[in-house]
XYZ file of C-alpha atoms in Angstrom:
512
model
C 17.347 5.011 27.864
C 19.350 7.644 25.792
C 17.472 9.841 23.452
C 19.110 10.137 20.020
C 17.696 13.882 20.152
C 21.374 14.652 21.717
C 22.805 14.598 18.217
C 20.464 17.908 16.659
C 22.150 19.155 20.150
C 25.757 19.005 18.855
C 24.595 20.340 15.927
C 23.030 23.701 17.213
C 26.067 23.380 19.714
C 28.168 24.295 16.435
C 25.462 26.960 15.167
C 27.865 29.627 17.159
C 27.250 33.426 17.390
C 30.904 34.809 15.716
C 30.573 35.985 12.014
C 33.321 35.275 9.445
C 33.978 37.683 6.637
C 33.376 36.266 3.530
C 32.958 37.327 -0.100
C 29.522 36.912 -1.866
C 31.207 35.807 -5.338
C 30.730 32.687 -6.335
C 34.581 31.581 -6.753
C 36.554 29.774 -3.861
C 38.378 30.927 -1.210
C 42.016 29.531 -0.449
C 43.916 28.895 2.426
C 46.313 26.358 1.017
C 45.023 23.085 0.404
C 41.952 24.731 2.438
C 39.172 26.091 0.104
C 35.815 27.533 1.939
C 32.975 26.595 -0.164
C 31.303 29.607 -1.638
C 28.396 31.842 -0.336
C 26.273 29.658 -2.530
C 26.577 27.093 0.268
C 28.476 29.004 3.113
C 26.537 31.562 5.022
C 28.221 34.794 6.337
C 25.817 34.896 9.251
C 24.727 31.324 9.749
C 26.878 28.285 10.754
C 26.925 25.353 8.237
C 27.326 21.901 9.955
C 27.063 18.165 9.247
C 28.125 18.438 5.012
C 27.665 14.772 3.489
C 28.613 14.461 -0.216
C 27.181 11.866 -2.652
C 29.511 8.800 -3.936
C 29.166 10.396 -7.631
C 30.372 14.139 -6.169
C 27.116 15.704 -7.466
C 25.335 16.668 -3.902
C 26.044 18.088 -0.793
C 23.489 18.078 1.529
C 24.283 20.072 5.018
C 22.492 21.130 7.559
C 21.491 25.197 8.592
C 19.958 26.832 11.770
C 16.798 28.927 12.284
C 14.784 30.194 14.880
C 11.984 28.367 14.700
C 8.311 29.711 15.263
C 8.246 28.749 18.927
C 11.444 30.890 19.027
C 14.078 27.901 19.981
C 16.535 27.283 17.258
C 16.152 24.096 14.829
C 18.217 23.080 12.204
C 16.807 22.442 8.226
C 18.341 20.074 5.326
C 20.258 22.425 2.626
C 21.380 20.979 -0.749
C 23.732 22.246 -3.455
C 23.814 20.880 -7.059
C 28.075 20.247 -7.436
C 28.523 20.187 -11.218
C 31.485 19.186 -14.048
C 32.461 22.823 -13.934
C 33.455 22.332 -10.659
C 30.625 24.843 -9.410
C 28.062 25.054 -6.689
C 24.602 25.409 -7.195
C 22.564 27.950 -4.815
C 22.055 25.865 -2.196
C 18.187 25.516 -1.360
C 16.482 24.237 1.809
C 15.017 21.024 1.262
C 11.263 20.950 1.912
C 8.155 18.585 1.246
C 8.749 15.327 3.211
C 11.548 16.274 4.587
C 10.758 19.832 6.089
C 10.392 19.653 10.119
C 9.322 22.519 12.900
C 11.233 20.332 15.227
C 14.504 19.993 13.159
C 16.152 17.403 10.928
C 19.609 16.541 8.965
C 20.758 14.251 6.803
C 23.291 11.969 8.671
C 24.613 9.745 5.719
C 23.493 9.692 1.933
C 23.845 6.241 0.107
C 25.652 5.611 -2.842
C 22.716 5.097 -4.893
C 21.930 8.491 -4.439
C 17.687 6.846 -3.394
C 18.396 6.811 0.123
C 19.026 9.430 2.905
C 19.728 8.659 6.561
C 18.328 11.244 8.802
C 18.747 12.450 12.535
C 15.751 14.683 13.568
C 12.167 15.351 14.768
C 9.464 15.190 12.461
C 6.496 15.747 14.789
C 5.810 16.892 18.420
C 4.646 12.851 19.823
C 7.835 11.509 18.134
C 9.178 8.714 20.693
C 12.885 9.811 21.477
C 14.047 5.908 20.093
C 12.341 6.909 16.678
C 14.593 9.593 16.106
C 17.357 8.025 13.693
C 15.467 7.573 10.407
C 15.654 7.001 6.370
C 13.768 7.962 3.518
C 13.889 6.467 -0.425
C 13.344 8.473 -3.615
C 9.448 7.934 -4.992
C 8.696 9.206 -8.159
C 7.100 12.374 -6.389
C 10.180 12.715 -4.319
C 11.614 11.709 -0.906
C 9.041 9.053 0.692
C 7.943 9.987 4.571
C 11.089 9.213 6.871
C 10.155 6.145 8.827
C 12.399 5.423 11.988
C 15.055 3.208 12.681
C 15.330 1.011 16.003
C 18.758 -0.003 17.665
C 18.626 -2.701 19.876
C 19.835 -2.104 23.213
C 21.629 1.109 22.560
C 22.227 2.019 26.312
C 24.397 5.581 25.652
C 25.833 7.571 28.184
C 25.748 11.083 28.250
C 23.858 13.446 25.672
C 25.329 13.205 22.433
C 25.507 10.413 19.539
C 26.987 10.613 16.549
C 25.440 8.472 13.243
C 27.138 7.085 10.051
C 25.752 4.886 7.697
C 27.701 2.637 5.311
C 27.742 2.677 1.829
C 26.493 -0.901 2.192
C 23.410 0.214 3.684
C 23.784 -2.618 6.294
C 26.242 -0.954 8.489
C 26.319 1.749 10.951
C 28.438 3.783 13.029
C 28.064 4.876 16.326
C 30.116 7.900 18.647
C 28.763 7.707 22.047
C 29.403 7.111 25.708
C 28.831 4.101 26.977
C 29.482 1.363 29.687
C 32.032 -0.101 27.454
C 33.578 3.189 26.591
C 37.385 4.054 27.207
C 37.292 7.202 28.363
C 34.791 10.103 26.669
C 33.010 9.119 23.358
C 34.263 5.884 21.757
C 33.162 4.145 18.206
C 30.631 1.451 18.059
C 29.084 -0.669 14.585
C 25.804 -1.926 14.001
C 24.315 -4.452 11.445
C 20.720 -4.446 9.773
C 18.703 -7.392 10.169
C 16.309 -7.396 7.129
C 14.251 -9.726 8.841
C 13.072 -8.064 11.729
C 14.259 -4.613 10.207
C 16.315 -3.322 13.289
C 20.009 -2.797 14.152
C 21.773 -4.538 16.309
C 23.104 -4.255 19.782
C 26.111 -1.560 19.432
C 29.616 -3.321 19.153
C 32.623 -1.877 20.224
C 35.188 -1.568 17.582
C 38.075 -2.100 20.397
C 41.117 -0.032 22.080
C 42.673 -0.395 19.081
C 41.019 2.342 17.414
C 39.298 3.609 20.642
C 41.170 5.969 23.250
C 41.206 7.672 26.721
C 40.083 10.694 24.688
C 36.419 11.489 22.540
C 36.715 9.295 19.212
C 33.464 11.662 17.133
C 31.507 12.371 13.643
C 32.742 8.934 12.149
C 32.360 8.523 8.329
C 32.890 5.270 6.994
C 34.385 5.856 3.639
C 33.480 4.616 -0.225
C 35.382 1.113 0.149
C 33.619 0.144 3.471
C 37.034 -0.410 5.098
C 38.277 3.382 5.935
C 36.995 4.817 8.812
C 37.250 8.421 9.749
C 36.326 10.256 12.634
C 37.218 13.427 14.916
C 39.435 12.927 17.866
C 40.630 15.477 20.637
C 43.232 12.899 21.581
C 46.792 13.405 21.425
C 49.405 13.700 18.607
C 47.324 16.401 16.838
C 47.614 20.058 15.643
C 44.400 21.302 16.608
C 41.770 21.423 19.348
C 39.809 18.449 17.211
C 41.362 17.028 14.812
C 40.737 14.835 11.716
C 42.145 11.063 12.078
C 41.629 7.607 9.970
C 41.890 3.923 9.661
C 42.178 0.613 8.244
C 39.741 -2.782 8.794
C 42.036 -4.983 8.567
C 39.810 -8.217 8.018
C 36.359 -9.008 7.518
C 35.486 -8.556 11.650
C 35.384 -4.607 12.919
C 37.669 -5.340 15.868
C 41.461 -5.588 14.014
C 42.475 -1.541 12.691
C 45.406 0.130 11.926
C 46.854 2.039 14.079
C 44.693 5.679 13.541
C 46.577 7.892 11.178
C 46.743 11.683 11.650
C 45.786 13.512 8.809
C 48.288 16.189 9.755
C 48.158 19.396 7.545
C 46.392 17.839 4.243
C 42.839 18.449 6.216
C 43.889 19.811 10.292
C 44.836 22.936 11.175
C 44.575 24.648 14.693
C 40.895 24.923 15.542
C 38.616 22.024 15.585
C 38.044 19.826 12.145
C 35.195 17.453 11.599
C 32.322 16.054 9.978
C 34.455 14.471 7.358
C 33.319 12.924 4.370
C 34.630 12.389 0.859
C 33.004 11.359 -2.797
C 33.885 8.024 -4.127
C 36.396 9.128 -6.874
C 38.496 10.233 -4.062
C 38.939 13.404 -5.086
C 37.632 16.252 -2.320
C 37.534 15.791 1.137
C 34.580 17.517 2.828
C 34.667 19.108 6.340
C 33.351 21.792 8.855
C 36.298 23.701 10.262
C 36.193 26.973 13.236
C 38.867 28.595 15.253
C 37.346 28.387 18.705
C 34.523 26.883 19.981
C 32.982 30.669 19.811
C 33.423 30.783 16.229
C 30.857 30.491 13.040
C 31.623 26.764 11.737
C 31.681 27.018 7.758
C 32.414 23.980 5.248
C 35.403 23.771 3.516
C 37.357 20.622 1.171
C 40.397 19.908 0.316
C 41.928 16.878 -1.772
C 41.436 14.206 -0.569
C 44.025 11.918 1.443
C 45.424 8.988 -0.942
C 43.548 5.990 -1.368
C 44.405 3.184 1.323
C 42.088 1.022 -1.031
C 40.846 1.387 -4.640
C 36.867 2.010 -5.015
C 35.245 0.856 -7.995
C 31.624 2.749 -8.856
C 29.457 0.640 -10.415
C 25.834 2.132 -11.652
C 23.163 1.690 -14.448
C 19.070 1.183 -14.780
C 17.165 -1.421 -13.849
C 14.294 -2.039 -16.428
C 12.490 -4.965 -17.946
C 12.424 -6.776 -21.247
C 10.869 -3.528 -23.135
C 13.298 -1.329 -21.516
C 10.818 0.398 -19.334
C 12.215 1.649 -16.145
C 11.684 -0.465 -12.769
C 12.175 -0.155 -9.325
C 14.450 -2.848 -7.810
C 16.531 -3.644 -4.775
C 19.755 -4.324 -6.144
C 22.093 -6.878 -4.084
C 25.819 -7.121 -4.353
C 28.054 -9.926 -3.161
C 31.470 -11.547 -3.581
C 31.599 -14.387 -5.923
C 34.357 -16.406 -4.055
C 32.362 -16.964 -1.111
C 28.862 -16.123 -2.034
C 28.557 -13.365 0.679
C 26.194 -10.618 0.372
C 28.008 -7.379 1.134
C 24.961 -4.819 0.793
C 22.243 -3.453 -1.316
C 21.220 -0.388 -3.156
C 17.649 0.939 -3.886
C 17.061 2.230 -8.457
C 15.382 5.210 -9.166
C 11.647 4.859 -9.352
C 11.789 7.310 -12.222
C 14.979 6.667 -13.925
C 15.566 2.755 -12.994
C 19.271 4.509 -11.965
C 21.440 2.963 -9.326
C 25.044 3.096 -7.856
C 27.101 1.371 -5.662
C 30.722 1.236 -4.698
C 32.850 -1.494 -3.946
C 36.393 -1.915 -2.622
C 38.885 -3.044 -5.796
C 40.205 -6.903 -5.318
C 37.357 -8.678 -5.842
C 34.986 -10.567 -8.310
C 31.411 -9.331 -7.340
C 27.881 -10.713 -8.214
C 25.386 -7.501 -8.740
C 21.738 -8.734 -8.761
C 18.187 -6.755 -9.049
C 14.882 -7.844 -7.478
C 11.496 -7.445 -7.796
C 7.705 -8.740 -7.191
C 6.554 -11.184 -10.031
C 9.885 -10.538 -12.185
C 13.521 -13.007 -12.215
C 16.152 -12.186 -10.183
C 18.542 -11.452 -13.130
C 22.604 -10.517 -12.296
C 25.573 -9.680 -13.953
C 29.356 -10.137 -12.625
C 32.452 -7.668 -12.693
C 36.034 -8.505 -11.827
C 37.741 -6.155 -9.566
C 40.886 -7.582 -9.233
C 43.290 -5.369 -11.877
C 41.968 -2.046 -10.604
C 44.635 -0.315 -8.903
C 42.766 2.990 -8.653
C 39.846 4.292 -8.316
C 37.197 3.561 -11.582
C 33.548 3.307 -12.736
C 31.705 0.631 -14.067
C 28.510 1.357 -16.342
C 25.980 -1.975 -16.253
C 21.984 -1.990 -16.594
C 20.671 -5.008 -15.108
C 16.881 -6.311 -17.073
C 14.478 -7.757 -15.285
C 12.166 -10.422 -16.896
C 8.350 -10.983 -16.020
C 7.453 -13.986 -14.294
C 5.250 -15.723 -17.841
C 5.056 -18.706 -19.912
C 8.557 -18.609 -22.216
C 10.108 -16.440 -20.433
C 14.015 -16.819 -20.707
C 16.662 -15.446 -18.321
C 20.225 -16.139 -18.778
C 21.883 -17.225 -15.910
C 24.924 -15.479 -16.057
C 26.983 -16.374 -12.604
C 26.621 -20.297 -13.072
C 30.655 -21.234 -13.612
C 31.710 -25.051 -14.474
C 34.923 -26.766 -14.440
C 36.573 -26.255 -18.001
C 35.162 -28.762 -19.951
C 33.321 -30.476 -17.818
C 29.614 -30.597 -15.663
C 31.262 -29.893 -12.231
C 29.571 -26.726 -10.737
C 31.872 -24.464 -9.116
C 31.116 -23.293 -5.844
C 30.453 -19.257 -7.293
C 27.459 -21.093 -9.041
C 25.730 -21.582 -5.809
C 24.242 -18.194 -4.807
C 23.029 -17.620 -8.378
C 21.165 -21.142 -8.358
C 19.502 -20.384 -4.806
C 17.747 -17.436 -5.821
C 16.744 -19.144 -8.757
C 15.461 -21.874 -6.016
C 13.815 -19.332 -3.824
C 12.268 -18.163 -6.927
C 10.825 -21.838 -7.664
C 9.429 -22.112 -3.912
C 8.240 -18.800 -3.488
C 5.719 -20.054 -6.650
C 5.149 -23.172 -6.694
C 3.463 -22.748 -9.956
C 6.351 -22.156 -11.834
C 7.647 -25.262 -14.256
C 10.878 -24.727 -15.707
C 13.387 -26.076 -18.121
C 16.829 -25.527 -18.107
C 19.040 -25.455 -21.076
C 22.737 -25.572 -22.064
C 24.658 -24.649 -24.774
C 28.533 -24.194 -25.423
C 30.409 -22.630 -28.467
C 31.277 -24.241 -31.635
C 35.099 -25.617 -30.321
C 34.772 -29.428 -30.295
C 32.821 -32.094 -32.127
C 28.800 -31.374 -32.612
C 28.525 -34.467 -30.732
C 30.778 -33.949 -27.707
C 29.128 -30.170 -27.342
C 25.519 -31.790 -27.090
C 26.649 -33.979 -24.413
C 28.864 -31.559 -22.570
C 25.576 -29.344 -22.874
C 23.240 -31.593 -21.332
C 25.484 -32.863 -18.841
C 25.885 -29.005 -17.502
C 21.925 -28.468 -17.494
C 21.045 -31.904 -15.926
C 23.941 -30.455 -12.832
C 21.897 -27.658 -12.795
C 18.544 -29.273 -12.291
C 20.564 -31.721 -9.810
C 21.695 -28.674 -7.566
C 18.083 -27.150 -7.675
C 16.566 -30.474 -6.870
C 18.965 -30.655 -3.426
C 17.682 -27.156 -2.572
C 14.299 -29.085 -2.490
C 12.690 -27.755 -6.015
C 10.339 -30.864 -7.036
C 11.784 -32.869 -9.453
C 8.639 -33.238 -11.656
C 9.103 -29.399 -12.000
C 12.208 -29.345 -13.908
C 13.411 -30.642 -17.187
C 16.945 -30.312 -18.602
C 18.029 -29.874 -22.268
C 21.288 -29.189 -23.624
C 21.748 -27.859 -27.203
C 25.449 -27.640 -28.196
C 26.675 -25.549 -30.357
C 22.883 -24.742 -31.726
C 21.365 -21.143 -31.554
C 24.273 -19.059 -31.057
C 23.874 -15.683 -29.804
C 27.337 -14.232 -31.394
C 29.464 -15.144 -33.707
C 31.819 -17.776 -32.979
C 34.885 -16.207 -34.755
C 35.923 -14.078 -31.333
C 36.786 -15.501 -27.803
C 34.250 -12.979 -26.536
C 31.444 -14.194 -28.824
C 32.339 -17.960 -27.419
C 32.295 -16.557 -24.071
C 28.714 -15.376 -24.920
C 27.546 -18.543 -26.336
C 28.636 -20.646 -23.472
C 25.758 -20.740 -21.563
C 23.138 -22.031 -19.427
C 19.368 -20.542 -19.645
C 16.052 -20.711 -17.303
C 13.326 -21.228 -19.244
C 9.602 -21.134 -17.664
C 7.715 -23.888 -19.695
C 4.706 -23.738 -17.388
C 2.590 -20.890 -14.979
């Protein structure tokens, strides 16, 4: 089997011996659209390789060389702080947790800024397989890197390149293989939560694919962008830069790969590309020759093929006290999860970014608290924009109340729409995961209408409720329905939005 080692090769590959000149002030230096990132991340004796930069723009982790103490040469994890002046930080090697002898980068860094994908060695007994890792912000810092297994990953050759998605689910593979074209072609991979492995490597197809080596992939803020390296023809440089489209929700439809010409390639080799989620600066390493010192460098970015939207806030509970959460995201119209993010332990923060077009669902979970979510609407954004949302969790106890916020009726009536049903099968899995639990659920609309046609409208909508949560195979005798009309209003009902506010149906626990 292939050893995912091969990738810290490629790296110290690019560690070359040439030195390029460069000032030690802190201010940028242009080459056109090319600016070389300042000696407070750039070297003028060491080669900088593998530069990832966070969704938000705020860190760029890369990775350095050194001769290690057994005299071979490893690489470390660097970090520089990017800030609203537009300045970098010193950049300082990364220790604690994620300090290795044997060497270590980061291959991918997740939107929610909580979770780092890694390539590397930790310790001398290390299988090969285990060699592809992630780690999650603790409130002491990064947590132990545990590996990641790949089902049947069956590479050719000595080299594989890794990139995560910003879903957290999906990854991206460079490698030979039987399947392969010609050199090193581009293969995806889905997390099962389950069993906590990857899948068997899929080809993403000869449309994307060529005769030539297809390398460093990044799959970009929207999850639909893919860019990677190619040596193949139609470019202006030994490697250059390239990108494309998904096309549908399967990975094996693209666009035909676009040349980035002169916005990012130039003659030399180009790669390593990565971008923030604003879609601002593009992120690369760039050399002359093979021989030469590889050094990081941005530019603007390309335009937008699709809008990204950058959604973050805390998680915390009733008191406002910070919690740590997984946070789910899907897409209302369908119910489909789309990926997950990891809060703060510290801060409750989170982020994640989703392509523009959609209505999404955003959810938090935790151990012995509600599954509580809130919904945005995507489908007016027409560039890139940010979303600010904290998501409360409430504590599993007697009275507690949780408003379900994604349950959606027909106007005026008790028929559940179908972008009710994800909402109401957590709320199920809630119910069977403790069977304890006794619950009543209540309606209530705003004050349009009669007082008497409200109360029955009300109850109507929280006995279709308790009918859906009864087919998902909740006991009957555990549920009660109420509906309340017009009654305990939570706004005023002189605005649409206050309406909107007190149309609602709650989950009440009534029993523990």
């Amino acid at each position: 089997m292939h050893t995912v080692n091969s990738i810290v090769n490629r790296l110290l590959a690019l560690a070359a011996a040439g030195i390029v000149a460069f000032s030690s002030s802190a201010t940028f230096a242009q080459g056109g659209n090319f600016t070389k990132l300042p000696a407070s991340v750039n070297s003028p004796t060491e080669s900088e390789v593998l530069p990832v930069i966070s969704a938000d723009g705020k860190w760029l982790y890369f990775a350095r060389p050194r001769v290690g103490i057994d005299g071979n040469t490893v690489i470390d994890i660097w970090c520089s702080r990017h800030d609203s002046t537009d300045r970098f930080a010193t950049a300082t090697i990364q220790g604690g947790k994620l300090a290795s002898r044997y060497g270590i980068a980061v291959t991918s860094v997740a939107p929610d800024d909580n979770t780092l994908f890694l390539i590397g060695k930790l310790r001398e007994a290390q299988r090969a397989e285990d060699r592809v890792m992630v780690t999650h912000r603790t409130k002491d810092g990064w947590a132990v890197p545990q590996p990641i297994h790949i089902n049947d990953l069956n590479a050719r050759g000595n080299v594989i390149d890794f990139a995560f998605g910003p879903d957290q689910q999906t990854l991206i593979l460079s490698m030979q293989h039987d399947s392969s074209m010609g050199g090193q072609d581009l293969f995806v991979c889905f997390l099962d939560e389950k069993s906590n492995t990857w899948s068997t490597p899929l080809w993403l197809g000869a449309e994307i694919n060529s005769r030539s080596n297809e390398i460093t992939p990044y799959l970009a803020a929207d999850g639909k962008t893919l860019y990677f390296s190619s040596d193949r023809s139609g470019g202006i440089g030994e490697l250059d830069v390239w990108r494309a489209e998904r096309l549908d929700d399967g990975w094996r439809h693209w666009s035909a790969p676009e040349h980035l010409d002169n916005t990012i390639n130039r003659p030399g080799r180009t790669s390593y590309y990565s971008e923030d989620a604003a879609g601002k600066y593009a992120y690369y390493v760039w050399r002359r020759s093979q021989d030469d010192q590889t050094d990081i460098f941005r530019s603007p970015a390309p335009a937008r093929i699709v809008p990204v939207v950058l959604i973050s806030g805390r998680v915390h509970d009733e008191t406002g006290a910070t919690l740590e959460a997984t946070i789910r995201y899907e897409r209302l119209s369908d119910g489909k999860t789309l990926g997950l993010a990891h809060s703060d332990p510290a801060t409750g923060a989170f982020q994640i970014t989703v392509p523009a077009g959609e209505v999404y669902s955003l959810y938090a979970e935790q151990h012995g608290y509600i599954p509580t979510s809130e919904s945005f609407d995507t489908k007016a954004v027409k560039a890139y924009s940010t979303i600010t949302k904290d998501l409360t969790l409430v504590k599993i106890k007697e009275n507690a109340v949780v408003r379900l916020n994604n349950i959606f009726f027909e106007t005026d009536k008790a028929t559940l729409l179908p972008e009710s049903f994800a909402e109401l099968h957590r709320l199920a899995d809630v119910m069977k995961g403790d069977q304890s639990i006794r619950v009543a659920i209540e309606g209530y609309t705003d004050s349009t209408g009669s007082a008497e046609h409200n109360k029955k409208l009300s109850e109507a909508r929280a006995e279709a409720v308790v009918d859906y949560l009864i087919s998902q195979t909740v006991a009957s005798n555990r549920l009660e329905a109420h509906g309340y009309g017009s009654e305990r209003p939570l706004e005023s009902n002189a605005t649409e939005e206050g309406r909107a506010t007190n149309r609602r149906v709650e989950f009440r626990i009534v029993g523990n």
